[in-house]
Amino acid sequence: MAPLLQVESSTKRFGGLLANREVSLAIEAGEIVGLIGPNGAGKTTLFNCITGYMHPDEGRIVFDGADVTRTRPERICRLGVARTWQVVRAFGRMTALENVVCGALQRTNRIAEARARAGALLEFTELRGRGDMPAATLTLADKKRLEIARALATRPKLLLLDEAMSGLTPIETAAAVKLVRRIHEELQVTICVVEHVMEVVMPLSHRVIVLDYGVKIADGAPQAVVRDSQVIRAYLGDRRAAR
Amino acid sequence: MARLALVLGTLAAILYPIPLQIQGTTYYQTVGFLVLITAMLGVGWNVIGGWAGQFDFGPQVFFGVGAYTAALLYVKLGVEAWLGLLAGVAAAAVICAVLTYPLTRLRGHYFAISTVAIWMIAQPIGATWEYIGAAQGLFIPMKAHAGIVGSAVALQFSGPTKALGYYYSALVLFALTVALMAWVERSKLGFYFRAIRDDQEAAESIGIDSRLYKVLARSITAGVFAAGGVLYAFWALSVFPEQVLELNWSTLPIMATVVGGIGRLWGPLLGAVILIPISQIMSTTLGTGPLAGRGIDLIVYGLIIVVIAAFRPTGLLSLPWARWFGRRRPAAA
């Protein structure tokens, strides 16, 4: 069976900077994939290419059998890819419920139906009672949950989480990890997480992909990847890798 | 509380001209007409400016498109005013869509400037295009009408009931506009417009075609402006380029919207009720004195805008009225 998402030697340049160099990867339906790498490794660029906010200079991206290399973000969402953002982007002047309603309206034109679905998703993401609050007034942790609820409302097949846990306290992080697991198990959504916190990615992911300076340097089971000498060098420097 | 205000406001709007009319005064009916036309345009501008968050300073182009379309249909083909109104609204919405689609690549100030640019292009077209009368404009000949019904159907009132007739016509159009925009606000369109205003990228990530919905928002605004233009053309019995493409057709409704409450359905009405009488009072009380016709009303408008911007940028309707006057818990805005 063809993978749900296939990135074929995608290259993205910003002037002289190679943000992604011939990155190839595949995500199978039902996986949780961790995408890691030091700052500036090109993780968010890759996310932006997959979700249509940027288009790769070379290479090809195929989602669910459709070539989406040059497709606009809203169409990619319709095909079944949803994302969250490194810096939260809630609709600040709308209420939490209305934020999620906007997502749900992707799959229905009826406001009542969208509201019901949004209410259920606020429940699912443990935002019950926050529905009537303006999104701008929520805490960071709640805003991140709200973004996830809004993304889920579009009924995605693949959910891309860009640093869904950064800036959270350890307790909030644990709750977020639990939420990601529940999305995977209860809603059967394939998930790709970008994350800095190794303690989060390693136990959560079935498979880990490592980017460094725009190049994929490792792809495999978490236990194998942490022992990979190139990965250790990228994260800890040459001296450690030599040991 | 809100429902009571709506009922009382509607009754006041319907009944206040009657004693005046009996008494033989028509001045306040004309003021009411100007308040309603400004409020109606403001309600329309709220769609692109308040909900979709795109600053459109060129909707007066579509006021002109509406006025010209209905006047041309009437003068050249004898089409009645209300049919001309429908045609004007449709023409404005379509022309707006075609003109706006390329502009939606621009954002923020650049979008705003481009809307002004289109207006600047429209002015010389209106002033030089022979078919639409060029600088001489078009005159709308009066016809004889049988009674009130005949006048209302033709949207032509004259004599002592002229002001009253146009006042009630404006009231009907205003009510229709508010009802339609209330529906838009609660529909998918209303949600999508506000999503784009709050964060365009995030809106796209949940499948909202931001360019399409910006075009839709501006075309709805254009349709309302076109309806206002038709009403104005039949009131003035003429369409002149410098009259219908006048900048005030956007600045007054936008000011009314900002004063009353941007993004709030009833904001423009409150703003228009405050602003329009000011300019009327100024021009009558200052009369023929040294300050007459020197734009004193604009200075007062400027002061009001400064005060609102400094102390309540979300407009007067955003003040906690429900807490001050309501008995029940305030409803969510």
Coordinates of C-alpha atoms in Angstrom, one line a residue:
Chain A
M1 CA 0.0 0.0 0.0
A2 CA 1.2 3.5 -0.8
P3 CA 2.1 5.6 2.2
L4 CA -0.3 8.4 3.3
L5 CA 2.3 11.1 2.8
Q6 CA 5.3 10.8 0.5
V7 CA 7.9 13.5 0.2
E8 CA 10.3 12.9 -2.7
S9 CA 13.7 14.7 -2.6
S10 CA 12.1 18.0 -1.7
T11 CA 14.5 21.0 -1.9
K12 CA 13.7 24.5 -0.6
R13 CA 16.1 27.4 -0.9
F14 CA 15.9 30.9 0.7
G15 CA 18.4 32.8 -1.4
G16 CA 21.7 31.1 -0.7
L17 CA 20.4 29.1 2.3
L18 CA 19.3 25.5 1.7
A19 CA 16.5 25.0 4.2
N20 CA 15.7 21.6 2.9
R21 CA 18.0 19.6 0.7
E22 CA 16.6 16.6 -1.1
V23 CA 14.5 15.5 1.8
S24 CA 12.7 12.2 1.2
L25 CA 10.4 10.6 3.7
A26 CA 7.2 8.7 3.9
I27 CA 4.5 8.5 6.6
E28 CA 2.2 5.5 6.7
A29 CA -1.4 5.7 7.7
G30 CA -1.7 5.0 11.5
E31 CA 1.8 6.1 12.5
I32 CA 3.0 8.6 15.0
V33 CA 6.2 10.1 13.5
G34 CA 8.5 12.4 15.4
L35 CA 10.4 15.0 13.3
I36 CA 13.4 16.3 15.3
G37 CA 16.5 18.3 14.7
P38 CA 18.4 21.3 16.1
N39 CA 17.1 24.9 15.6
G40 CA 17.2 25.9 12.0
A41 CA 17.3 22.3 10.7
G42 CA 14.4 22.9 8.3
K43 CA 11.6 21.2 10.2
T44 CA 9.1 24.0 9.9
T45 CA 10.1 24.6 6.3
L46 CA 9.3 21.0 5.6
F47 CA 5.9 21.4 7.4
N48 CA 5.2 24.6 5.3
C49 CA 6.0 22.7 2.1
I50 CA 3.7 19.8 3.0
T51 CA 0.8 22.1 4.0
G52 CA 1.2 24.3 0.9
Y53 CA 2.4 27.6 2.6
M54 CA 5.6 27.1 0.6
H55 CA 6.3 25.1 -2.5
P56 CA 9.5 23.1 -2.8
D57 CA 11.9 24.4 -5.5
E58 CA 12.6 20.8 -6.5
G59 CA 11.0 17.5 -5.7
R60 CA 7.5 16.2 -5.2
I61 CA 5.0 15.8 -2.4
V62 CA 2.2 13.3 -2.7
F63 CA -0.6 13.0 -0.2
D64 CA -3.1 10.2 -0.3
G65 CA -2.4 9.6 -4.0
A66 CA -2.7 13.3 -5.0
D67 CA 0.3 15.4 -6.0
V68 CA 0.2 18.4 -3.7
T69 CA 3.6 19.9 -4.6
R70 CA 2.0 23.2 -5.8
T71 CA -1.3 23.1 -4.1
R72 CA -2.7 25.9 -1.9
P73 CA -3.1 25.4 1.8
E74 CA -6.9 25.4 1.9
R75 CA -7.0 22.7 -0.7
I76 CA -4.5 20.6 1.1
C77 CA -6.7 20.9 4.2
R78 CA -9.7 19.7 2.2
L79 CA -7.7 16.7 1.2
G80 CA -7.2 15.8 4.8
V81 CA -4.0 17.5 6.2
A82 CA -4.4 19.7 9.3
R83 CA -1.7 21.5 11.2
T84 CA -0.9 23.6 14.3
W85 CA 1.6 26.3 14.6
Q86 CA 4.9 26.8 16.3
V87 CA 3.7 30.2 17.5
V88 CA 0.0 29.8 18.3
R89 CA -2.4 31.3 15.8
A90 CA -5.8 31.2 17.4
F91 CA -8.6 33.5 16.1
G92 CA -8.1 35.9 19.1
R93 CA -11.3 37.9 18.8
M94 CA -13.5 34.9 18.4
T95 CA -14.6 32.7 21.2
A96 CA -12.9 29.3 21.7
L97 CA -16.1 27.6 20.5
E98 CA -16.2 29.8 17.4
N99 CA -12.6 29.0 16.6
V100 CA -13.5 25.3 16.4
V101 CA -16.8 26.0 14.6
C102 CA -14.7 27.6 11.8
G103 CA -12.8 24.3 11.4
A104 CA -15.9 22.2 11.5
L105 CA -17.5 24.3 8.8
Q106 CA -15.0 22.7 6.4
R107 CA -17.1 19.6 6.4
T108 CA -20.6 21.0 6.8
N109 CA -22.5 24.1 5.9
R110 CA -24.9 23.9 8.8
I111 CA -24.0 26.0 11.8
A112 CA -25.9 23.9 14.3
E113 CA -24.0 20.8 13.2
A114 CA -20.7 22.6 13.3
R115 CA -21.4 23.9 16.8
A116 CA -22.3 20.4 18.1
R117 CA -19.1 19.0 16.6
A118 CA -17.1 21.9 18.0
G119 CA -18.6 21.4 21.5
A120 CA -17.7 17.7 21.3
L121 CA -14.1 18.5 20.3
L122 CA -13.7 21.1 23.1
E123 CA -14.8 18.3 25.4
F124 CA -12.3 15.9 23.8
T125 CA -9.4 18.4 24.2
E126 CA -10.5 19.1 27.8
L127 CA -11.5 22.7 27.1
R128 CA -15.0 22.3 28.5
G129 CA -16.1 25.5 30.1
R130 CA -13.8 27.7 28.0
G131 CA -16.1 27.7 25.0
D132 CA -17.4 31.2 25.5
M133 CA -14.1 32.8 26.3
P134 CA -12.4 35.0 23.7
A135 CA -9.5 32.9 22.4
A136 CA -7.0 35.7 23.1
T137 CA -7.7 35.4 26.8
L138 CA -6.8 31.6 27.1
T139 CA -3.5 30.4 28.6
L140 CA -0.8 29.2 26.2
A141 CA -1.5 25.6 27.0
D142 CA -5.2 26.1 26.3
K143 CA -4.5 28.0 23.1
K144 CA -2.4 25.0 21.9
R145 CA -5.2 22.7 22.8
L146 CA -7.7 25.0 21.0
E147 CA -5.5 24.9 17.8
I148 CA -5.5 21.1 18.0
A149 CA -9.3 21.1 18.4
R150 CA -9.7 23.5 15.5
A151 CA -7.5 21.3 13.3
L152 CA -9.3 18.1 14.3
A153 CA -12.6 19.8 13.4
T154 CA -11.6 19.6 9.7
R155 CA -11.5 15.8 10.0
P156 CA -7.9 15.3 9.0
K157 CA -6.3 12.1 8.0
L158 CA -2.9 13.5 8.9
L159 CA -2.3 15.9 11.7
L160 CA 1.0 17.9 11.8
L161 CA 1.9 19.3 15.2
D162 CA 4.5 22.0 15.1
E163 CA 6.0 22.2 18.6
A164 CA 2.7 21.5 20.3
M165 CA 4.6 21.2 23.6
S166 CA 7.1 24.0 23.5
G167 CA 6.7 26.5 26.3
L168 CA 4.6 24.3 28.4
T169 CA 5.2 23.3 32.0
P170 CA 6.1 19.6 32.7
I171 CA 2.5 18.9 33.9
E172 CA 1.0 20.6 30.8
T173 CA 3.5 18.7 28.6
A174 CA 2.4 15.3 30.1
A175 CA -1.2 16.2 29.4
A176 CA -0.4 17.2 25.8
V177 CA 1.4 13.9 25.2
K178 CA -1.7 12.1 26.6
L179 CA -3.9 14.1 24.2
V180 CA -1.8 13.2 21.2
R181 CA -2.0 9.5 22.1
R182 CA -5.8 9.9 22.5
I183 CA -6.1 11.6 19.1
H184 CA -4.2 8.7 17.6
E185 CA -6.1 5.9 19.3
E186 CA -9.6 7.3 19.5
L187 CA -9.8 9.3 16.3
Q188 CA -7.4 7.1 14.2
V189 CA -5.5 10.1 13.0
T190 CA -2.0 9.8 11.6
I191 CA 0.3 12.2 13.4
C192 CA 3.6 13.9 12.7
V193 CA 5.1 15.9 15.6
V194 CA 7.9 18.4 15.4
E195 CA 9.5 18.6 18.8
H196 CA 12.6 19.8 20.6
V197 CA 12.0 17.9 23.8
M198 CA 13.6 14.5 23.3
E199 CA 11.8 13.0 26.4
V200 CA 8.5 13.8 24.7
V201 CA 9.3 12.6 21.2
M202 CA 11.1 9.3 22.0
P203 CA 8.4 7.5 24.0
L204 CA 5.6 9.0 21.9
S205 CA 6.8 8.3 18.3
H206 CA 6.7 5.0 16.5
R207 CA 9.4 6.3 14.2
V208 CA 11.8 9.3 14.4
I209 CA 13.1 11.4 11.5
V210 CA 16.1 13.6 12.1
L211 CA 16.9 16.7 10.1
D212 CA 20.1 18.7 10.4
Y213 CA 21.1 21.6 8.2
G214 CA 18.2 20.8 5.9
V215 CA 19.3 17.2 5.3
K216 CA 17.7 14.1 6.6
I217 CA 20.4 12.3 8.7
A218 CA 18.4 9.6 10.3
D219 CA 15.0 7.8 10.0
G220 CA 14.1 4.8 12.2
A221 CA 12.9 3.5 15.5
P222 CA 13.5 5.9 18.4
Q223 CA 16.0 3.5 20.1
A224 CA 18.1 3.2 17.0
V225 CA 18.1 6.9 16.2
V226 CA 19.4 7.9 19.6
R227 CA 22.4 5.7 19.1
D228 CA 23.1 7.0 15.6
S229 CA 26.5 8.7 15.6
Q230 CA 25.4 11.4 13.1
V231 CA 22.4 12.3 15.3
I232 CA 24.6 12.5 18.4
R233 CA 27.0 14.7 16.5
A234 CA 24.2 17.0 15.4
Y235 CA 22.8 17.4 18.9
L236 CA 25.9 17.1 21.2
G237 CA 28.9 17.9 19.0
D238 CA 31.9 15.9 17.6
R239 CA 33.6 15.2 20.9
R240 CA 30.7 13.1 22.2
A241 CA 30.2 11.3 18.9
A242 CA 33.8 10.2 18.9
R243 CA 33.4 8.2 22.1
Chain B
M1 CA -33.3 44.5 26.7
A2 CA -31.9 44.3 23.2
R3 CA -35.3 43.2 21.9
L4 CA -37.0 46.1 23.8
A5 CA -34.6 48.6 22.2
L6 CA -35.3 47.1 18.8
V7 CA -39.0 47.4 19.2
L8 CA -38.9 50.9 20.6
G9 CA -36.3 52.0 17.9
T10 CA -38.5 50.6 15.1
L11 CA -41.6 52.4 16.4
A12 CA -39.7 55.6 16.8
A13 CA -38.3 55.3 13.3
I14 CA -41.7 54.7 11.8
L15 CA -43.7 57.2 13.9
Y16 CA -41.5 60.3 14.4
P17 CA -42.0 61.8 10.9
I18 CA -45.8 61.7 11.2
P19 CA -46.5 64.6 13.6
L20 CA -43.8 66.6 11.7
Q21 CA -45.5 65.9 8.4
I22 CA -48.9 66.9 9.8
Q23 CA -47.4 70.1 11.1
G24 CA -45.9 70.8 7.7
T25 CA -42.2 70.3 8.4
T26 CA -40.1 68.2 6.0
Y27 CA -36.6 69.1 7.1
Y28 CA -36.3 66.3 9.7
Q29 CA -37.5 63.7 7.3
T30 CA -34.6 64.6 5.0
V31 CA -32.2 64.4 8.0
G32 CA -33.6 61.0 8.8
F33 CA -33.1 59.9 5.1
L34 CA -29.5 60.9 5.3
V35 CA -29.0 59.1 8.6
L36 CA -30.5 55.9 7.3
I37 CA -28.6 55.9 4.0
T38 CA -25.3 56.5 5.9
A39 CA -26.2 53.8 8.4
M40 CA -27.1 51.4 5.6
L41 CA -23.8 52.0 3.9
G42 CA -22.0 51.5 7.2
V43 CA -23.8 48.2 7.8
G44 CA -22.5 47.2 4.3
W45 CA -19.0 48.4 5.0
N46 CA -18.9 46.4 8.2
V47 CA -18.8 43.2 6.1
I48 CA -15.4 44.0 4.5
G49 CA -14.0 46.3 7.1
G50 CA -15.5 45.0 10.4
W51 CA -15.8 41.3 9.9
A52 CA -13.3 40.5 7.1
G53 CA -10.9 43.1 8.6
Q54 CA -9.9 44.5 5.2
F55 CA -9.8 48.3 5.0
D56 CA -11.7 49.3 2.0
F57 CA -11.7 53.0 1.3
G58 CA -13.1 52.7 -2.2
P59 CA -16.7 51.4 -1.8
Q60 CA -18.1 54.7 -3.2
V61 CA -17.1 53.3 -6.6
F62 CA -20.0 50.8 -6.2
F63 CA -22.3 53.5 -4.9
G64 CA -21.7 55.1 -8.4
V65 CA -22.1 51.8 -10.2
G66 CA -25.5 51.3 -8.6
A67 CA -26.6 54.8 -9.3
Y68 CA -25.5 54.7 -13.0
T69 CA -26.9 51.3 -13.6
A70 CA -30.3 52.1 -12.4
A71 CA -30.4 55.5 -14.0
L72 CA -29.2 54.2 -17.4
L73 CA -31.8 51.4 -17.3
Y74 CA -34.5 53.9 -16.4
V75 CA -33.5 56.6 -18.9
K76 CA -32.6 54.4 -21.9
L77 CA -34.9 51.4 -21.4
G78 CA -37.6 52.6 -19.1
V79 CA -36.9 50.0 -16.4
E80 CA -38.5 50.8 -13.1
A81 CA -36.4 51.9 -10.1
W82 CA -36.7 48.8 -8.0
L83 CA -35.8 46.5 -10.8
G84 CA -33.0 48.9 -11.6
L85 CA -31.9 48.6 -8.0
L86 CA -31.7 44.8 -8.3
A87 CA -29.7 45.2 -11.5
G88 CA -27.4 47.8 -9.9
V89 CA -26.7 45.5 -6.9
A90 CA -25.9 42.6 -9.2
A91 CA -23.7 44.8 -11.5
A92 CA -21.8 46.2 -8.5
A93 CA -21.2 42.8 -7.0
V94 CA -19.9 41.3 -10.2
I95 CA -17.7 44.3 -11.1
C96 CA -16.4 44.3 -7.6
A97 CA -15.6 40.6 -7.7
V98 CA -13.6 41.1 -10.9
L99 CA -11.8 44.2 -9.7
T100 CA -11.1 42.8 -6.2
Y101 CA -9.8 39.4 -7.0
P102 CA -6.3 40.6 -8.0
L103 CA -6.2 43.0 -5.0
T104 CA -6.6 40.2 -2.6
R105 CA -2.9 39.4 -3.1
L106 CA -2.3 42.6 -1.2
R107 CA -2.7 42.9 2.5
G108 CA -3.1 45.6 5.2
H109 CA -2.2 49.1 4.0
Y110 CA -1.5 47.9 0.5
F111 CA -5.0 46.6 0.1
A112 CA -6.4 49.8 1.4
I113 CA -4.4 51.9 -1.0
S114 CA -5.4 49.7 -3.9
T115 CA -9.1 50.3 -3.1
V116 CA -8.5 54.0 -3.2
A117 CA -6.6 53.7 -6.5
I118 CA -9.6 52.0 -8.1
W119 CA -11.8 54.9 -7.0
M120 CA -9.3 57.3 -8.5
I121 CA -9.5 55.5 -11.8
A122 CA -13.3 55.4 -11.6
Q123 CA -13.5 59.2 -11.3
P124 CA -12.2 60.2 -14.8
I125 CA -14.1 57.3 -16.3
G126 CA -17.3 58.7 -14.9
A127 CA -16.4 62.2 -16.0
T128 CA -15.5 61.4 -19.6
W129 CA -17.5 58.4 -20.7
E130 CA -20.1 59.8 -23.1
Y131 CA -22.5 56.9 -22.9
I132 CA -23.2 57.6 -19.2
G133 CA -23.4 61.3 -19.8
A134 CA -19.8 62.2 -19.0
A135 CA -19.4 65.3 -16.8
Q136 CA -23.0 66.4 -17.6
G137 CA -24.3 63.3 -15.9
L138 CA -27.8 61.8 -16.3
F139 CA -31.1 63.3 -15.5
I140 CA -33.9 61.1 -14.2
P141 CA -37.2 62.5 -15.6
M142 CA -40.1 62.5 -13.2
K143 CA -43.2 60.7 -14.3
A144 CA -46.8 61.2 -13.1
H145 CA -47.7 58.5 -10.6
A146 CA -51.0 57.4 -9.3
G147 CA -51.1 57.9 -5.6
I148 CA -48.8 56.6 -2.8
V149 CA -48.5 53.1 -4.2
G150 CA -47.6 54.3 -7.7
S151 CA -44.9 56.6 -6.2
A152 CA -43.5 53.9 -4.0
V153 CA -43.3 51.4 -6.9
A154 CA -41.5 54.0 -9.1
L155 CA -39.4 55.2 -6.2
Q156 CA -40.3 58.8 -7.2
F157 CA -41.8 61.1 -4.7
S158 CA -42.4 64.8 -5.2
G159 CA -44.0 67.8 -3.5
P160 CA -44.6 68.0 0.2
T161 CA -44.4 64.1 0.6
K162 CA -41.0 63.9 -1.2
A163 CA -38.9 63.8 2.0
L164 CA -41.3 61.5 3.8
G165 CA -41.5 59.1 0.8
Y166 CA -37.7 58.8 0.5
Y167 CA -37.4 58.5 4.3
Y168 CA -39.6 55.4 4.4
S169 CA -37.9 54.0 1.3
A170 CA -34.6 54.4 3.1
L171 CA -36.1 52.8 6.2
V172 CA -37.2 49.8 4.1
L173 CA -33.8 49.4 2.5
F174 CA -32.0 49.8 5.8
A175 CA -34.2 47.2 7.4
L176 CA -33.6 44.8 4.5
T177 CA -29.8 45.4 4.7
V178 CA -29.7 44.8 8.5
A179 CA -31.8 41.6 8.2
L180 CA -29.6 40.3 5.4
M181 CA -26.3 41.2 7.2
A182 CA -27.6 39.6 10.4
W183 CA -28.1 36.4 8.4
V184 CA -24.6 36.8 6.9
E185 CA -23.1 37.3 10.3
R186 CA -24.5 34.0 11.6
S187 CA -23.8 32.0 8.5
K188 CA -20.6 30.3 7.4
L189 CA -19.7 33.5 5.7
G190 CA -19.7 35.4 8.9
F191 CA -17.4 32.8 10.6
Y192 CA -15.0 32.7 7.7
F193 CA -14.8 36.5 7.3
R194 CA -13.9 36.9 11.0
A195 CA -11.4 34.0 10.8
I196 CA -9.6 35.7 8.0
R197 CA -9.6 39.0 9.9
D198 CA -8.1 37.4 13.0
D199 CA -5.4 35.3 11.2
Q200 CA -5.3 34.7 7.5
E201 CA -2.7 31.9 7.6
A202 CA -4.6 30.0 10.3
A203 CA -7.8 30.4 8.3
E204 CA -6.2 28.9 5.3
S205 CA -4.9 26.0 7.4
I206 CA -8.5 25.0 8.2
G207 CA -9.5 25.1 4.6
I208 CA -10.7 28.7 4.1
D209 CA -9.9 30.1 0.7
S210 CA -8.9 33.6 1.9
R211 CA -8.9 35.2 -1.5
L212 CA -12.4 33.9 -2.4
Y213 CA -13.9 35.0 0.9
K214 CA -12.3 38.4 0.8
V215 CA -13.9 38.9 -2.7
L216 CA -17.3 37.7 -1.4
A217 CA -17.1 40.1 1.6
R218 CA -16.2 43.0 -0.6
S219 CA -18.9 42.1 -3.2
I220 CA -21.5 42.1 -0.4
T221 CA -20.3 45.5 0.7
A222 CA -20.4 46.6 -2.9
G223 CA -24.0 45.4 -3.3
V224 CA -25.2 47.4 -0.3
F225 CA -23.4 50.5 -1.6
A226 CA -25.0 50.0 -5.0
A227 CA -28.5 49.9 -3.4
G228 CA -27.7 53.1 -1.6
G229 CA -26.5 54.7 -4.8
V230 CA -29.8 53.8 -6.6
L231 CA -31.8 55.3 -3.8
Y232 CA -29.7 58.4 -3.8
A233 CA -30.0 58.8 -7.6
F234 CA -33.8 58.7 -7.6
W235 CA -33.8 61.1 -4.6
A236 CA -31.5 63.5 -6.5
L237 CA -33.2 62.8 -9.8
S238 CA -29.8 62.8 -11.4
V239 CA -26.4 61.1 -11.4
F240 CA -23.3 63.2 -11.7
P241 CA -19.9 61.8 -11.5
E242 CA -18.6 64.2 -8.8
Q243 CA -21.7 63.5 -6.8
V244 CA -22.0 59.8 -6.7
L245 CA -18.3 59.1 -6.8
E246 CA -17.8 61.6 -3.9
L247 CA -15.4 60.5 -1.2
N248 CA -17.9 61.2 1.5
W249 CA -19.9 58.2 0.5
S250 CA -17.3 56.1 2.1
T251 CA -15.8 58.3 4.8
L252 CA -19.2 59.1 6.4
P253 CA -20.3 55.5 6.7
I254 CA -16.9 54.4 7.8
M255 CA -16.8 57.1 10.5
A256 CA -20.3 56.1 11.6
T257 CA -19.2 52.5 11.8
V258 CA -16.1 53.3 13.8
V259 CA -17.9 55.6 16.2
G260 CA -20.8 53.2 16.7
G261 CA -18.7 50.0 16.9
I262 CA -16.7 48.4 14.1
G263 CA -17.8 44.8 13.5
R264 CA -21.1 45.3 15.3
L265 CA -24.3 45.0 13.3
W266 CA -26.0 48.0 14.8
G267 CA -22.8 50.1 15.2
P268 CA -23.2 52.1 12.0
L269 CA -26.8 53.2 12.9
L270 CA -25.7 54.5 16.3
G271 CA -22.8 56.3 14.6
A272 CA -25.0 57.8 11.9
V273 CA -27.6 58.9 14.4
I274 CA -24.8 60.9 16.2
L275 CA -22.8 62.2 13.2
I276 CA -25.3 63.2 10.6
P277 CA -27.4 65.5 12.7
I278 CA -24.2 67.2 13.8
S279 CA -23.4 68.3 10.3
Q280 CA -27.0 69.3 9.7
I281 CA -27.1 71.4 13.0
M282 CA -23.8 73.0 12.1
S283 CA -24.9 74.0 8.6
T284 CA -28.3 75.4 9.9
T285 CA -27.2 77.1 13.1
L286 CA -24.0 78.6 11.7
G287 CA -26.2 79.7 8.8
T288 CA -24.8 82.5 6.7
G289 CA -22.2 83.5 9.3
P290 CA -18.5 83.7 8.7
L291 CA -18.1 80.0 9.5
A292 CA -20.8 78.8 7.2
G293 CA -19.8 76.1 4.7
R294 CA -16.2 76.0 6.0
G295 CA -16.4 72.4 7.1
I296 CA -16.8 73.0 10.8
D297 CA -18.8 69.7 10.9
L298 CA -15.7 67.9 9.7
I299 CA -13.7 69.4 12.6
V300 CA -16.3 68.2 15.0
Y301 CA -16.2 64.8 13.4
G302 CA -12.4 64.7 13.7
L303 CA -12.7 65.5 17.4
I304 CA -15.2 62.8 17.9
I305 CA -13.0 60.2 16.1
V306 CA -10.0 61.3 18.2
V307 CA -12.0 60.8 21.5
I308 CA -13.4 57.5 20.4
A309 CA -10.0 56.2 19.2
A310 CA -8.4 57.3 22.4
F311 CA -11.0 56.0 24.9
R312 CA -13.1 53.4 23.2
P313 CA -11.6 52.2 19.9
T314 CA -14.1 49.4 19.7
G315 CA -16.9 52.0 19.4
L316 CA -19.8 53.2 21.6
L317 CA -21.8 50.0 21.2
S318 CA -19.0 48.1 23.0
L319 CA -19.6 50.0 26.2
P320 CA -21.2 47.8 28.8
W321 CA -24.8 49.0 28.1
A322 CA -26.3 45.7 29.2
R323 CA -24.6 46.0 32.6
W324 CA -25.8 49.7 32.9
F325 CA -29.4 49.3 31.8
G326 CA -30.2 45.6 31.6
R327 CA -31.8 43.6 34.3
R328 CA -30.8 40.2 32.9
R329 CA -27.3 38.9 32.4
P330 CA -25.8 40.5 29.3
A331 CA -25.8 38.4 26.2
A332 CA -22.5 37.6 24.5
A333 CA -21.8 40.0 21.7

